[in-house]
Amino acid sequence: MATPLAYQGNTSLAVTEWLNKGDNAWQMISATLVGLQSVPGLVILYGSIVKKKWAVNSAFMALYAFAAVWICWVSWAYNMSFGDKLLPFWGKAKPALGQKFLIKQAALPATNHYYRNGSRETGMVEPYYPMASMVYFQCVFAAITLILLAGSLLGRMNIKAWMMFVPLWLTFSYTVGAFSLWGGGFLFQWGVMDYSGGYVIHLSSGIAGFVAAYWVGPRSTKDRERFPPNNVLLMLTGAGLLWMGWAGFNGGDPYSANIDSSLAVLNTNICAATSLLVWTCLDVIFFKKPSVIGAVQGMITGLVCITPGAGLVQGWAAIVMGILSGSIPWFTMMIVHKRWTLLQKVDDTLGVFHTHAVAGFLGGATTGLFAEPTLCNLFLPVTNSRGAFYGGVGGVQFLKQIVGALFVIGWNIVATTIICLIVRLVVPLRMPEEQLTIGDDAVHGEEAYALWGDGEKYDSTKHGWYSDDTNPNRNMIPSGVTQMV
């Protein structure tokens, strides 16, 4: 019997000589781990960390963004981020859907790196697996960026406005950062270090979330005054998926199952654990009790901070970065936020500015200090790169990190503002007052739990569907799209 082509060793287009099955397996596993951070990770975390009346809406904002990014990504956004160069900060838009494109060896065509005299310093990034794996891996990064951004807008953004905002922001903001820093754009060529998205993902989502929160406006006064999580244990489940999924987030970015990916995963856990413990200790010292939500925030800031340098710094540096990420964002959130009028005015629901923008900037800057020369040579296109701690050109590298961050901040402020202004020409950015008062039941016709509360009175036409009322003659009117499971 003839053997199918896909199993004929190195004799077919399906198994070519450039394919490394270990690298391909790790890349797809890493992509799936990052995908699980979003669905169900952040879906669960968002649905649990907010007030009960916003559980469904918050979870759905994350779920919608994950789905919408997929279609935009393969239709045009992948090549804007990793394709042929159009501008120094942007790639050419085209689909990533065709068979010929997806089964050939992965390559990022703009990543050839040249000396000033025009001679080539390092070659194009060409991992040993198909383009389909690269498109998959990069898509889940783009999706989680929009979901992180959503954390600033929970509890009041018009869902129709969010549905418009997602593809616009992906197209005109995310692709710019991704191409500039990863796809071969001017920051990549200049040698700015962003190992796995401290700038592309976290700094951009934190700044854009803060700007969008300004334009959308605040939650209702009642919600701002009291916004307890509706399920702390499920919140921890989502946080746990986020932490463990970070092994794919940072471990997959060498585009290979190599020694650098192993180091990146180890450093990720070291920094996250250190940051969580520091944040918890600060809560105990200043507020006399440890906060579970605080521990989750500290975990996130540690994961964010190590991301731009995960495979570039030594283990001791990961501990130092964890100490800084557990204390500086804590200080900005607990002290500076309460005293700075601008931060008080903007209603950033989950404090994404502090956990992602501040921690992402901190991670990029400390990478510019602690990036170890040998590790840099394993990963970076600019030879002889190093952090300021190691002397030589390290001081210049630190300045490059600051300039790179400023570009990401500036672009996101401008792009996000323009997008919000365009969207509000079509639909209001903020929910109407009636929806803000009622929550999920008014927005989606669905509720998170078969209970009633938040001051509501029992209404048989509204709550009877979920009660123990067994009267077969009562006319039960379903309030949601899905009436029975």
Short mmCIF file of C-alpha atoms in Angstrom, two decimals:
data_model
loop_
_atom_site.label_atom_id
_atom_site.label_comp_id
_atom_site.label_asym_id
_atom_site.label_seq_id
_atom_site.Cartn_x
_atom_site.Cartn_y
_atom_site.Cartn_z
CA MET A 1 0.00 0.00 0.00
CA ALA A 2 1.25 3.49 -0.84
CA THR A 3 2.23 5.68 2.13
CA PRO A 4 0.43 9.04 2.26
CA LEU A 5 2.70 11.91 1.27
CA ALA A 6 2.61 13.52 4.71
CA TYR A 7 4.38 10.47 6.18
CA GLN A 8 7.07 9.88 3.58
CA GLY A 9 10.01 11.21 5.56
CA ASN A 10 12.01 13.82 3.67
CA THR A 11 10.56 12.99 0.29
CA SER A 12 7.46 15.17 0.10
CA LEU A 13 6.42 18.78 0.32
CA ALA A 14 4.58 17.95 3.56
CA VAL A 15 7.78 16.82 5.31
CA THR A 16 10.59 18.81 3.81
CA GLU A 17 14.21 18.94 4.86
CA TRP A 18 13.76 22.31 6.59
CA LEU A 19 11.02 21.05 8.93
CA ASN A 20 12.12 20.45 12.52
CA LYS A 21 9.30 18.54 14.15
CA GLY A 22 10.42 19.45 17.67
CA ASP A 23 10.45 23.17 16.91
CA ASN A 24 7.10 22.92 15.16
CA ALA A 25 5.55 21.00 18.04
CA TRP A 26 6.83 23.49 20.61
CA GLN A 27 5.66 26.46 18.55
CA MET A 28 2.13 25.11 18.26
CA ILE A 29 2.08 24.18 21.96
CA SER A 30 3.32 27.67 22.86
CA ALA A 31 0.65 29.24 20.69
CA THR A 32 -2.02 27.11 22.33
CA LEU A 33 -0.77 28.03 25.81
CA VAL A 34 -1.01 31.73 24.89
CA GLY A 35 -4.48 31.12 23.45
CA LEU A 36 -5.52 29.47 26.73
CA GLN A 37 -4.41 32.58 28.57
CA SER A 38 -7.20 34.40 26.76
CA VAL A 39 -9.81 31.67 26.33
CA PRO A 40 -10.66 30.62 28.97
CA GLY A 41 -8.01 32.38 31.14
CA LEU A 42 -8.88 36.07 30.85
CA VAL A 43 -12.51 35.28 30.04
CA ILE A 44 -12.75 33.63 33.48
CA LEU A 45 -10.64 36.26 35.22
CA TYR A 46 -12.63 39.18 33.81
CA GLY A 47 -15.96 37.50 34.43
CA SER A 48 -14.99 36.86 38.06
CA ILE A 49 -13.07 39.95 39.12
CA VAL A 50 -15.91 42.37 38.34
CA LYS A 51 -19.19 43.05 40.09
CA LYS A 52 -21.82 40.36 39.47
CA LYS A 53 -23.96 42.52 37.23
CA TRP A 54 -21.02 42.91 34.77
CA ALA A 55 -19.76 39.30 34.74
CA VAL A 56 -21.30 38.31 31.41
CA ASN A 57 -20.45 41.54 29.63
CA SER A 58 -16.82 41.49 30.79
CA ALA A 59 -16.30 37.88 29.80
CA PHE A 60 -17.97 38.47 26.44
CA MET A 61 -15.77 41.46 25.61
CA ALA A 62 -12.77 39.15 25.92
CA LEU A 63 -14.40 36.33 23.96
CA TYR A 64 -15.50 38.64 21.14
CA ALA A 65 -12.05 40.20 20.82
CA PHE A 66 -10.41 36.78 20.55
CA ALA A 67 -12.70 35.76 17.70
CA ALA A 68 -12.61 39.10 15.86
CA VAL A 69 -8.82 39.29 15.88
CA TRP A 70 -8.57 35.88 14.25
CA ILE A 71 -10.48 36.91 11.14
CA CYS A 72 -8.74 40.27 10.82
CA TRP A 73 -5.35 38.64 11.39
CA VAL A 74 -5.51 36.12 8.59
CA SER A 75 -7.30 38.54 6.24
CA TRP A 76 -4.81 41.42 6.38
CA ALA A 77 -3.14 42.12 9.73
CA TYR A 78 -0.53 39.34 9.84
CA ASN A 79 1.36 40.66 6.86
CA MET A 80 1.02 44.23 8.12
CA SER A 81 2.93 43.01 11.18
CA PHE A 82 5.39 40.46 9.76
CA GLY A 83 5.28 40.70 5.96
CA ASP A 84 7.09 42.76 3.36
CA LYS A 85 8.03 46.30 4.31
CA LEU A 86 5.71 49.12 3.25
CA LEU A 87 6.96 51.85 5.60
CA PRO A 88 9.69 51.83 8.26
CA PHE A 89 6.99 51.02 10.82
CA TRP A 90 4.44 49.05 8.75
CA GLY A 91 4.19 46.01 6.53
CA LYS A 92 2.10 45.52 3.39
CA ALA A 93 -1.45 44.33 4.02
CA LYS A 94 -2.41 41.07 2.33
CA PRO A 95 -4.10 37.78 3.30
CA ALA A 96 -2.42 34.87 5.05
CA LEU A 97 -4.88 32.28 3.80
CA GLY A 98 -3.46 30.60 0.73
CA GLN A 99 -2.04 27.09 0.73
CA LYS A 100 1.18 28.10 -1.04
CA PHE A 101 1.85 30.75 1.58
CA LEU A 102 0.98 28.68 4.65
CA ILE A 103 2.88 25.44 3.92
CA LYS A 104 6.18 27.00 2.93
CA GLN A 105 8.96 27.57 5.48
CA ALA A 106 8.25 30.39 7.91
CA ALA A 107 10.13 33.61 7.21
CA LEU A 108 9.88 37.25 8.26
CA PRO A 109 11.11 38.92 5.06
CA ALA A 110 11.92 42.35 6.51
CA THR A 111 14.19 41.01 9.27
CA ASN A 112 17.46 40.97 7.33
CA HIS A 113 19.75 43.19 9.39
CA TYR A 114 22.38 45.38 7.74
CA TYR A 115 25.40 47.38 8.80
CA ARG A 116 25.45 51.08 7.96
CA ASN A 117 27.61 50.36 4.91
CA GLY A 118 24.88 48.14 3.46
CA SER A 119 26.50 44.75 4.12
CA ARG A 120 24.35 42.17 5.89
CA GLU A 121 24.97 41.69 9.60
CA THR A 122 22.42 38.95 10.37
CA GLY A 123 20.13 37.04 8.06
CA MET A 124 16.38 36.83 7.78
CA VAL A 125 14.44 35.10 10.56
CA GLU A 126 13.56 31.68 9.11
CA PRO A 127 12.29 29.20 11.73
CA TYR A 128 12.21 25.49 10.91
CA TYR A 129 8.45 25.10 10.59
CA PRO A 130 5.69 26.27 8.21
CA MET A 131 4.19 29.74 7.94
CA ALA A 132 0.94 28.32 9.31
CA SER A 133 2.60 27.83 12.72
CA MET A 134 3.98 31.37 12.66
CA VAL A 135 0.60 32.88 11.75
CA TYR A 136 -1.05 30.89 14.56
CA PHE A 137 1.55 31.87 17.15
CA GLN A 138 1.50 35.56 16.32
CA CYS A 139 -2.31 35.70 16.18
CA VAL A 140 -2.81 34.69 19.80
CA PHE A 141 -0.39 37.46 20.82
CA ALA A 142 -2.43 40.02 18.91
CA ALA A 143 -5.65 38.70 20.45
CA ILE A 144 -4.46 38.85 24.05
CA THR A 145 -3.31 42.45 23.53
CA LEU A 146 -6.89 43.55 22.74
CA ILE A 147 -8.22 41.54 25.67
CA LEU A 148 -5.74 43.14 28.07
CA LEU A 149 -6.78 46.54 26.74
CA ALA A 150 -10.41 45.66 27.47
CA GLY A 151 -9.57 45.46 31.17
CA SER A 152 -9.53 49.27 31.28
CA LEU A 153 -13.04 49.53 29.82
CA LEU A 154 -15.08 46.94 31.73
CA GLY A 155 -18.40 47.93 33.20
CA ARG A 156 -19.47 50.73 30.85
CA MET A 157 -18.26 50.52 27.22
CA ASN A 158 -21.01 50.12 24.64
CA ILE A 159 -20.59 46.59 23.30
CA LYS A 160 -21.31 47.79 19.75
CA ALA A 161 -18.55 50.36 20.06
CA TRP A 162 -16.19 47.63 21.29
CA MET A 163 -17.09 45.50 18.26
CA MET A 164 -15.94 48.35 16.01
CA PHE A 165 -12.94 49.31 18.13
CA VAL A 166 -11.25 45.88 18.04
CA PRO A 167 -10.53 45.59 14.28
CA LEU A 168 -9.63 49.29 14.01
CA TRP A 169 -7.13 49.22 16.87
CA LEU A 170 -5.61 45.95 15.68
CA THR A 171 -5.11 47.43 12.21
CA PHE A 172 -3.86 50.90 13.05
CA SER A 173 -2.05 50.41 16.34
CA TYR A 174 -1.02 46.82 17.08
CA THR A 175 0.41 46.11 13.62
CA VAL A 176 2.60 49.22 13.84
CA GLY A 177 4.22 48.16 17.11
CA ALA A 178 4.58 44.55 15.98
CA PHE A 179 6.27 45.43 12.68
CA SER A 180 8.46 48.14 14.18
CA LEU A 181 9.86 45.93 16.95
CA TRP A 182 9.51 42.35 15.69
CA GLY A 183 8.76 42.30 11.98
CA GLY A 184 11.87 44.10 10.73
CA GLY A 185 10.83 47.72 11.18
CA PHE A 186 12.99 50.64 12.24
CA LEU A 187 13.11 49.78 15.97
CA PHE A 188 14.09 46.20 15.13
CA GLN A 189 16.83 47.46 12.84
CA TRP A 190 18.01 49.91 15.47
CA GLY A 191 18.33 47.12 18.04
CA VAL A 192 15.61 47.92 20.58
CA MET A 193 15.10 44.84 22.76
CA ASP A 194 11.62 43.42 23.23
CA TYR A 195 12.03 39.69 23.68
CA SER A 196 8.37 38.77 23.94
CA GLY A 197 6.13 41.83 24.01
CA GLY A 198 6.84 44.13 26.94
CA TYR A 199 6.38 47.00 24.50
CA VAL A 200 4.40 45.45 21.62
CA ILE A 201 1.77 43.96 23.91
CA HIS A 202 1.86 45.31 27.45
CA LEU A 203 2.99 48.90 27.12
CA SER A 204 0.69 49.39 24.13
CA SER A 205 -2.36 47.82 25.79
CA GLY A 206 -1.79 49.74 29.03
CA ILE A 207 -1.46 53.11 27.31
CA ALA A 208 -4.25 52.47 24.79
CA GLY A 209 -6.55 51.18 27.54
CA PHE A 210 -5.97 54.31 29.60
CA VAL A 211 -6.59 56.60 26.62
CA ALA A 212 -9.72 54.70 25.58
CA ALA A 213 -10.99 54.81 29.18
CA TYR A 214 -10.67 58.59 29.05
CA TRP A 215 -12.79 58.83 25.89
CA VAL A 216 -15.38 56.25 26.97
CA GLY A 217 -15.89 57.89 30.34
CA PRO A 218 -16.23 56.40 33.83
CA ARG A 219 -18.46 53.71 35.24
CA SER A 220 -21.55 54.75 37.18
CA THR A 221 -20.83 56.42 40.51
CA LYS A 222 -22.30 53.46 42.38
CA ASP A 223 -20.02 51.02 40.56
CA ARG A 224 -16.90 53.13 41.13
CA GLU A 225 -17.65 53.32 44.84
CA ARG A 226 -18.20 49.60 45.27
CA PHE A 227 -17.01 47.04 42.73
CA PRO A 228 -16.33 43.75 44.57
CA PRO A 229 -15.32 40.62 42.61
CA ASN A 230 -18.21 38.22 42.27
CA ASN A 231 -16.08 35.07 42.54
CA VAL A 232 -12.57 35.24 43.98
CA LEU A 233 -11.87 31.52 43.54
CA LEU A 234 -12.74 31.60 39.83
CA MET A 235 -10.62 34.75 39.53
CA LEU A 236 -7.69 32.72 40.84
CA THR A 237 -8.44 30.02 38.28
CA GLY A 238 -8.17 32.57 35.48
CA ALA A 239 -5.00 34.00 37.02
CA GLY A 240 -3.49 30.52 37.23
CA LEU A 241 -4.15 29.92 33.54
CA LEU A 242 -2.53 33.26 32.81
CA TRP A 243 0.60 32.37 34.81
CA MET A 244 1.07 28.88 33.41
CA GLY A 245 0.24 30.03 29.90
CA TRP A 246 3.15 32.47 30.10
CA ALA A 247 5.46 29.50 29.48
CA GLY A 248 4.26 29.66 25.89
CA PHE A 249 4.17 33.45 25.89
CA ASN A 250 7.89 33.81 26.63
CA GLY A 251 9.11 30.31 25.83
CA GLY A 252 7.86 30.43 22.25
CA ASP A 253 9.50 33.67 21.21
CA PRO A 254 12.91 32.31 20.20
CA TYR A 255 10.83 30.59 17.46
CA SER A 256 12.57 27.37 18.44
CA ALA A 257 12.70 24.76 21.20
CA ASN A 258 16.22 25.82 22.13
CA ILE A 259 18.29 26.69 25.20
CA ASP A 260 17.06 30.28 25.16
CA SER A 261 13.43 29.19 25.40
CA SER A 262 14.25 27.10 28.48
CA LEU A 263 15.93 30.05 30.15
CA ALA A 264 13.03 32.33 29.27
CA VAL A 265 10.48 30.02 30.92
CA LEU A 266 12.60 29.72 34.07
CA ASN A 267 13.15 33.48 34.36
CA THR A 268 9.44 34.08 33.81
CA ASN A 269 8.47 32.02 36.84
CA ILE A 270 11.26 33.46 39.00
CA CYS A 271 10.20 37.04 38.33
CA ALA A 272 6.46 36.37 38.70
CA ALA A 273 6.90 34.60 42.04
CA THR A 274 9.19 37.33 43.38
CA SER A 275 6.82 40.09 42.31
CA LEU A 276 3.77 38.36 43.85
CA LEU A 277 5.58 37.97 47.18
CA VAL A 278 6.82 41.57 47.22
CA TRP A 279 3.34 42.95 46.41
CA THR A 280 1.79 40.76 49.14
CA CYS A 281 4.38 41.88 51.70
CA LEU A 282 3.70 45.52 50.90
CA ASP A 283 -0.03 44.93 51.37
CA VAL A 284 0.65 43.35 54.77
CA ILE A 285 3.01 46.15 55.84
CA PHE A 286 0.75 49.03 54.83
CA PHE A 287 -2.78 47.55 55.06
CA LYS A 288 -2.19 44.90 57.76
CA LYS A 289 -3.60 42.05 55.68
CA PRO A 290 -2.70 40.21 52.45
CA SER A 291 -5.02 40.78 49.50
CA VAL A 292 -5.79 37.98 47.06
CA ILE A 293 -6.51 40.51 44.32
CA GLY A 294 -3.25 42.22 45.23
CA ALA A 295 -1.38 38.94 44.87
CA VAL A 296 -2.86 38.50 41.39
CA GLN A 297 -1.84 42.05 40.47
CA GLY A 298 1.69 41.36 41.70
CA MET A 299 1.83 38.15 39.71
CA ILE A 300 0.77 39.99 36.57
CA THR A 301 3.27 42.83 36.99
CA GLY A 302 6.05 40.27 37.42
CA LEU A 303 5.04 38.41 34.28
CA VAL A 304 4.81 41.67 32.34
CA CYS A 305 8.13 43.03 33.60
CA ILE A 306 10.18 39.95 32.67
CA THR A 307 8.59 39.64 29.22
CA PRO A 308 10.89 42.05 27.29
CA GLY A 309 14.00 40.41 28.76
CA ALA A 310 12.97 36.83 29.57
CA GLY A 311 15.66 35.14 27.49
CA LEU A 312 18.20 37.97 27.75
CA VAL A 313 18.83 38.28 31.50
CA GLN A 314 20.33 36.00 34.14
CA GLY A 315 18.35 34.50 37.01
CA TRP A 316 19.58 37.02 39.58
CA ALA A 317 18.43 39.83 37.30
CA ALA A 318 14.98 38.18 37.09
CA ILE A 319 14.79 38.40 40.89
CA VAL A 320 15.79 42.07 40.83
CA MET A 321 13.18 42.74 38.15
CA GLY A 322 10.61 40.92 40.29
CA ILE A 323 11.40 43.09 43.29
CA LEU A 324 10.99 46.22 41.18
CA SER A 325 7.80 44.99 39.46
CA GLY A 326 6.25 44.08 42.80
CA SER A 327 6.98 47.48 44.32
CA ILE A 328 6.97 50.24 41.68
CA PRO A 329 3.56 49.40 40.12
CA TRP A 330 2.26 48.87 43.68
CA PHE A 331 3.42 52.38 44.53
CA THR A 332 1.91 53.93 41.40
CA MET A 333 -1.40 52.12 41.96
CA MET A 334 -1.75 52.56 45.72
CA ILE A 335 -0.06 55.92 46.29
CA VAL A 336 0.43 57.94 43.10
CA HIS A 337 -2.99 57.04 41.66
CA LYS A 338 -4.79 58.40 44.71
CA ARG A 339 -2.91 61.72 44.61
CA TRP A 340 -2.68 62.47 40.87
CA THR A 341 -5.74 64.23 39.48
CA LEU A 342 -5.36 62.80 35.97
CA LEU A 343 -5.25 59.21 37.20
CA GLN A 344 -8.25 59.87 39.42
CA LYS A 345 -10.21 61.38 36.55
CA VAL A 346 -9.73 58.41 34.18
CA ASP A 347 -11.62 55.27 35.23
CA ASP A 348 -9.23 52.42 34.40
CA THR A 349 -11.37 49.55 35.70
CA LEU A 350 -8.68 46.93 36.42
CA GLY A 351 -5.72 49.30 36.68
CA VAL A 352 -4.24 48.13 33.37
CA PHE A 353 -2.17 51.31 33.20
CA HIS A 354 -0.28 50.23 36.31
CA THR A 355 -0.08 46.48 35.73
CA HIS A 356 0.82 46.64 32.04
CA ALA A 357 1.97 50.13 30.99
CA VAL A 358 4.08 50.85 34.08
CA ALA A 359 5.32 47.26 34.41
CA GLY A 360 5.96 46.98 30.65
CA PHE A 361 8.00 50.20 30.59
CA LEU A 362 9.88 49.05 33.69
CA GLY A 363 10.65 45.70 32.06
CA GLY A 364 11.95 47.31 28.87
CA ALA A 365 14.13 49.74 30.80
CA THR A 366 15.59 47.09 33.11
CA THR A 367 16.26 44.84 30.11
CA GLY A 368 18.39 47.70 28.83
CA LEU A 369 20.30 47.47 32.10
CA PHE A 370 20.60 43.71 32.64
CA ALA A 371 20.67 42.10 29.16
CA GLU A 372 23.66 39.72 29.26
CA PRO A 373 25.97 39.77 26.18
CA THR A 374 26.13 35.99 25.65
CA LEU A 375 22.37 35.66 25.90
CA CYS A 376 21.88 38.62 23.58
CA ASN A 377 23.95 36.84 20.93
CA LEU A 378 21.57 33.88 21.13
CA PHE A 379 18.61 35.99 20.11
CA LEU A 380 19.22 39.53 18.86
CA PRO A 381 19.98 40.58 15.28
CA VAL A 382 22.40 43.32 16.38
CA THR A 383 25.72 41.70 17.27
CA ASN A 384 27.57 42.72 20.45
CA SER A 385 24.35 43.89 22.13
CA ARG A 386 24.41 44.21 25.91
CA GLY A 387 22.78 45.99 28.83
CA ALA A 388 24.28 49.01 30.56
CA PHE A 389 25.31 46.84 33.53
CA TYR A 390 27.87 45.11 31.27
CA GLY A 391 29.51 48.30 30.00
CA GLY A 392 30.54 49.00 26.43
CA VAL A 393 27.59 49.96 24.24
CA GLY A 394 25.18 49.08 27.07
CA GLY A 395 24.56 52.69 27.98
CA VAL A 396 23.41 53.41 24.45
CA GLN A 397 21.19 50.32 24.62
CA PHE A 398 19.43 51.69 27.70
CA LEU A 399 18.70 54.93 25.84
CA LYS A 400 17.40 52.93 22.87
CA GLN A 401 14.98 51.17 25.21
CA ILE A 402 13.63 54.49 26.46
CA VAL A 403 13.23 55.89 22.93
CA GLY A 404 11.49 52.70 21.80
CA ALA A 405 9.04 52.99 24.69
CA LEU A 406 8.33 56.63 23.88
CA PHE A 407 7.49 55.73 20.28
CA VAL A 408 5.04 53.04 21.42
CA ILE A 409 3.47 55.42 23.96
CA GLY A 410 3.14 58.28 21.48
CA TRP A 411 1.70 56.18 18.68
CA ASN A 412 -0.89 54.57 20.97
CA ILE A 413 -2.03 57.88 22.41
CA VAL A 414 -2.62 59.35 18.96
CA ALA A 415 -3.98 56.23 17.22
CA THR A 416 -6.31 55.26 20.07
CA THR A 417 -7.68 58.80 20.32
CA ILE A 418 -8.43 58.96 16.60
CA ILE A 419 -10.07 55.52 16.64
CA CYS A 420 -12.31 56.44 19.59
CA LEU A 421 -13.35 59.69 17.93
CA ILE A 422 -14.21 57.83 14.71
CA VAL A 423 -16.18 55.11 16.50
CA ARG A 424 -18.25 57.61 18.47
CA LEU A 425 -19.36 59.21 15.21
CA VAL A 426 -21.20 55.95 14.52
CA VAL A 427 -22.26 54.69 17.96
CA PRO A 428 -21.87 56.08 21.50
CA LEU A 429 -18.74 54.83 23.24
CA ARG A 430 -20.50 54.55 26.59
CA MET A 431 -23.60 52.59 27.49
CA PRO A 432 -26.82 54.49 28.19
CA GLU A 433 -27.65 55.10 31.84
CA GLU A 434 -30.33 52.40 31.93
CA GLN A 435 -27.82 49.72 30.94
CA LEU A 436 -25.24 51.09 33.38
CA THR A 437 -27.78 50.74 36.18
CA ILE A 438 -28.98 47.21 35.34
CA GLY A 439 -25.90 45.58 33.82
CA ASP A 440 -25.77 42.26 32.00
CA ASP A 441 -29.51 41.66 31.88
CA ALA A 442 -30.06 44.95 30.04
CA VAL A 443 -27.04 44.59 27.73
CA HIS A 444 -27.25 40.89 26.85
CA GLY A 445 -30.52 39.63 28.31
CA GLU A 446 -28.42 37.16 30.31
CA GLU A 447 -27.10 36.91 33.84
CA ALA A 448 -24.04 35.15 35.21
CA TYR A 449 -25.78 33.25 38.00
CA ALA A 450 -29.28 31.93 38.65
CA LEU A 451 -29.71 34.46 41.43
CA TRP A 452 -30.96 37.97 41.90
CA GLY A 453 -29.34 40.65 44.00
CA ASP A 454 -27.74 44.09 43.98
CA GLY A 455 -30.95 45.48 45.51
CA GLU A 456 -33.27 43.91 42.91
CA LYS A 457 -36.72 42.79 43.99
CA TYR A 458 -38.03 39.39 42.95
CA ASP A 459 -39.95 39.61 39.71
CA SER A 460 -41.54 36.36 38.52
CA THR A 461 -41.44 37.41 34.88
CA LYS A 462 -37.73 38.11 35.18
CA HIS A 463 -36.40 35.68 37.77
CA GLY A 464 -38.93 32.86 37.55
CA TRP A 465 -36.97 31.18 34.77
CA TYR A 466 -34.21 30.51 37.28
CA SER A 467 -36.34 29.85 40.36
CA ASP A 468 -37.79 26.61 41.71
CA ASP A 469 -41.26 27.60 40.52
CA THR A 470 -42.67 24.48 38.85
CA ASN A 471 -46.09 25.81 37.90
CA PRO A 472 -46.51 24.52 34.31
CA ASN A 473 -49.16 27.09 33.55
CA ARG A 474 -46.94 30.10 34.24
CA ASN A 475 -45.87 31.84 31.05
CA MET A 476 -42.08 32.04 31.24
CA ILE A 477 -40.57 34.54 28.84
CA PRO A 478 -36.90 33.83 28.09
CA SER A 479 -34.75 36.95 28.39
CA GLY A 480 -31.67 35.78 26.52
CA VAL A 481 -30.69 34.38 23.17
CA THR A 482 -29.91 30.96 24.61
CA GLN A 483 -32.87 29.89 26.73
CA MET A 484 -31.89 26.36 27.71
CA VAL A 485 -28.65 24.44 28.11
#
